[in-house]
Amino acid sequence: MLSMKINLKKNKKLFLAGIPLLLFFLWFYFLLPKPLFDVPYSTVIEDADGELLSAIIAKDGQWRFPADGKVPANFEKCILTFEDSRFYYHPGIDFLAVARAFYQNIKHRRIKSGASTITMQVIRLSRQGKKRTFFEKFIEAFLAIRIELAYSKEDILMYYASHAPFGGNVVGIEAASWRYYGVEPSKLTWGQSATLAVLPNTPSLIYPGKNPEKLRNKRNRLLKKLLDKKHITEKQYELAILEPLPSRPQMLPQHGQHLLTRCINDGLEGHRIQSTLHKEKQIFVQDIVNKHVALHSGNKINNAAAIVIEVETGNIMAYVGNSTNTRAHQNDVDIINSRRSPGSTLKPLLYCAMLHNGAILPNTLVPDIPMIIQGFNPQNYHRTYEGAVQASNALARSLNVPAVYMLREFGIEKFNFFLDRIGFTTFDRHASHYGLSIILGGAEVKLDELAGVYASLARILKNRTEKGTYNPKDIFAPNYIKNNKNITYANTSGVDAASVWFTFQSMIEVTRPDRDMFWFHFSSTSPIAWKTGTSYGERDAWAVGTTPKYVVGVWVGNATGEGRPGLTGINVAAPLMFEIFDFLPKSKWFDKPYEDIAVFEVCVNSGYKASEYCNTTRLEEVPLFGYKTQTCPYHKQVHLDSTMKWRVHANCEKAHHLVTKNMFVLPPVMEHYYKTKNLFYQSIPPYREDCIGSERITDFDIIYPTQNAKIYIIDEQSGQKGEVLFKAVSRTNDALLFWHLDGRFITKTKGNHSISIRPMQGKYQLSVFNELGEHKTVNFEILNK
C-alpha cells in the first residue's frame, strides 16, 4: 500500500513536469502563421500555355505575383551563391555562418557580416514591420527551425523568391523579371539573374536606374563567384559582365485586360488565372479590332469587341472586350460582358426552334405584309413587302416582318423558354415584357452568351454527325479558365441536329460584304454560317458566325449607346468578323445529319407538306419533326366555267360545263404584294354575277389598320386633327367596296381602295363590305402624341 502511494506521487511529479514540455511542443507546432504570408497579390492572367497576358498591381500598390511553384534554375544558383550557399544542408540556421559572423564582427568591432539564411529571411519577410534587433534575430532563428520542419527546401526557396523585395514597388522574382527585363523568369540570362539576385540584399540602396556602378560591381562579383564555383563557363562569364543594367521599369504585357477585369469581378482577385486564351490569337484579334475602330473613328464610332470560341471545347480563344487604342471613349467597358440590343441576331434561333418543333419546313411560305400590333409596326430594312417569302429566304435576307409573323405563330413564351434553355441568362423578365419586338432586338444579350449559343448549336451538330449521339452536355456557356471543373451544363439536347443543319445552310446563303462576295469561287475559303444585327437607331452593330471549328462574335458601336449613320452589322461588324475568320485555321463544313433527316413530298409553291390539291410537288429533305407541320393551306380546289374566266358552282352552272381546277390561292393582302414580285402567280377568277353561293373564297381584305392597332396621330400646325390613311385590297381590279366606321357609312371606293379620315382620340370599329355583302372588320384605337 505504501509503495503504491509512493508510485502515485512519482507519476504525479512526472506528469506535472511533462506539462510544460507538452505546452512547449504545442506552442512550437502552432507557431507558424497560416498562411505564412498574409499579403495581397497582383491578379495575373496567363494564356493556355502559361504565357503571361496581363496583370494588375496588388491592393497595397506592390507588383507581387502569386507564386507559381517554380524558381528559375539560373536565379536559384545566383541567389544561393550570393545569400546562402549551404541552404540545402542546414536546418534553417547555418551555424558555420553564425560562427564566421561572430568572429568578424568581434574582430572589426562593428557588424561586418550577417548570418541570415534564406529560411530566416523568409521568416523576416513574413513578419513585416518588425525591428531589426538581436532579439528579433533570435526569434527568426527559432522560427527558421520550425519552418524547416513544415516545408520542403524547394517550398522555402519559392517563398523567398516570391516575396523578396527588388526595389521600388517590385516584389518577387517574377514581377522583377517582367518589370526590369520584360521577360518571364525562365528566360533570364546569367547577367540578368545575377543582377536580380543582388537586389534583395539592399533594395533601397541599389535601385535599377540609380547607383549603376554599385549595382554593376555587386553583380560582377557574384558572376565571378559563379565562375569560380564552375556554375558558369568562362565564355558565359565574359558575356554576362557585358550585359547592360536595367534602366526604368517596363510595362507589363497588356493582352486580355478586359478578361482580367472580369476575373477580378468574378472573385478571382489576387489569383493567378491560367485562361483558355491563345496568346497569338488574342494579340491578332486585338490588333484587328483596334484597326477597325481607327477606320471608323471618322464617323465617331469609337468602340468594338470580339470573341473567338472553339466549338468542340467551348473554350474562349480570344477575348477582346473593347478597343484599346485609346481610353477617351469608355474603352475600359467590357462590351463582351455587357447587355446590348442584339438586333436581328436571334432570327436564326427562332427559325431553328420552329424547325425543331415542326412548326415550319425549311422553305415554308411566311407572310410579308404590313402589320401593327399594339403600336408595334415592324418594317423591313427597305420598307417594302413581298406578300409571302420562304422562311429560309427570309432568314438569309434578314427580313423583319416575316420574322415577327413567325414569332407570333410560334409563341413568345415558347421562344423565351427556348432561349433560356440554350444558354441565355439575360431574358430575366416575363415574355410579355418583350413582346414580339424581341426578335428585332427588343431585349438585351451579352456577346459571349450570343456566341456561346451558336457554339452550342454547332457542337450539337458536330457531335451528332461525328459521334452519332446526342450529348446532354453539349449546351454550356463559353469557358475562359483552363481545366475548369465548374462548368454548368444545360443537360438537354435543346434542339435536333437536322434543324441546326438547315439553319446553318440558310445562314451560308447570306450575301457577304463586298470584299467577300465571290468567296465561293475560292476553294481555300471555308463556308461560314453567319448573321448580322443592327439595333434600333443604329446603336449596335453585330456579326456572329460559325464553322465546325470556331465561332466568332463581333460588336461595333459606341459604349455610350450613341447611334451613328451607317452603323450596321453588314457595314461595320461583318468585315471585322470575316477578317478574324481569315486568320483562323480553315476546316471542312459540317457533315449532313442523315439520321435526323426525312424526305417529304413538299408543295413547290408554298413549301408546306403537299396536300391533295397541290399541282406541283417535289421530294425534299426536311428535319424528322417536319411530320408535325400542316399540309399546304394555300392550294384550293375551285370550279370554273368553260371559259375559265369565272368561278361557278353546281347551282348556277350545268355539271358537264364545270371545270375543276386546283389553284394556288393566297389571302388577298398577301396576294396583293406577292404578285408584284412573282409574275407566275395567277389570281383566282371572280364569281360570275349569277353565281352567288355559299362556297366562298375571300376576295378582299383590310391592309390597314390591322386588328387592335394603336394609331398615334399628331395634330397639324393649324390645329386641325391629323389624317389617318386606311387601305384595303381586292382581287378584282374594279371591285366596289363600302366603308363604315362604327356602323356609320363613310364612303365607297373602286380600284384604289384607300381613304383618309381625321378621327378624334378613342376606340373605333372599321367595317368594309363588298357588293355581295361580305365584310371584313377590325378594331383600332386612335391616340394623340
Coordinates of C-alpha atoms in Angstrom, one line a residue, residues 366-371 377-380 383-389 397 401-402 405 664 666-681 683 701-706 725-731 752-754:
V366 CA -44.5 33.0 -94.3
P367 CA -46.4 36.3 -94.6
D368 CA -44.5 39.5 -95.5
I369 CA -47.3 42.1 -95.3
P370 CA -47.9 45.2 -93.2
M371 CA -48.8 44.6 -89.5
N377 CA -45.2 48.3 -86.5
P378 CA -42.3 46.3 -87.8
Q379 CA -40.7 47.3 -91.1
N380 CA -38.3 45.6 -93.5
R383 CA -39.6 49.3 -96.2
T384 CA -41.2 47.1 -98.9
Y385 CA -43.3 44.0 -98.7
E386 CA -43.3 40.8 -100.9
G387 CA -46.6 39.3 -99.6
A388 CA -45.0 35.9 -98.8
V389 CA -41.4 34.6 -98.7
R397 CA -32.2 38.2 -96.2
V401 CA -41.8 41.4 -91.0
P402 CA -41.7 37.6 -91.8
Y405 CA -45.1 36.7 -88.1
F664 CA -52.5 28.4 -105.5
L666 CA -53.1 33.4 -101.2
P667 CA -55.1 35.6 -98.9
P668 CA -56.0 38.9 -100.5
V669 CA -53.4 41.1 -98.7
M670 CA -50.6 38.6 -99.3
E671 CA -51.6 38.2 -102.9
H672 CA -51.6 42.0 -103.4
Y673 CA -47.9 42.2 -102.6
Y674 CA -46.9 38.7 -103.8
K675 CA -48.0 39.0 -107.4
T676 CA -45.9 42.1 -107.9
K677 CA -42.8 40.1 -107.2
N678 CA -43.9 36.7 -108.7
L679 CA -45.2 37.1 -112.2
F680 CA -46.2 33.4 -112.4
Y681 CA -48.9 34.0 -109.8
S683 CA -55.3 35.3 -109.2
D701 CA -59.3 42.3 -97.0
I702 CA -58.2 45.3 -95.0
I703 CA -54.5 46.1 -95.1
Y704 CA -54.5 49.0 -92.6
P705 CA -55.4 49.3 -89.8
T706 CA -54.7 45.8 -88.6
L725 CA -54.9 56.6 -94.2
F726 CA -56.9 53.4 -94.3
K727 CA -56.3 50.8 -97.1
A728 CA -57.9 47.7 -98.4
V729 CA -57.2 45.4 -101.3
S730 CA -59.4 43.3 -103.6
R731 CA -58.5 40.5 -106.0
N752 CA -57.7 52.2 -105.4
H753 CA -59.1 51.3 -102.1
S754 CA -57.6 54.0 -99.9

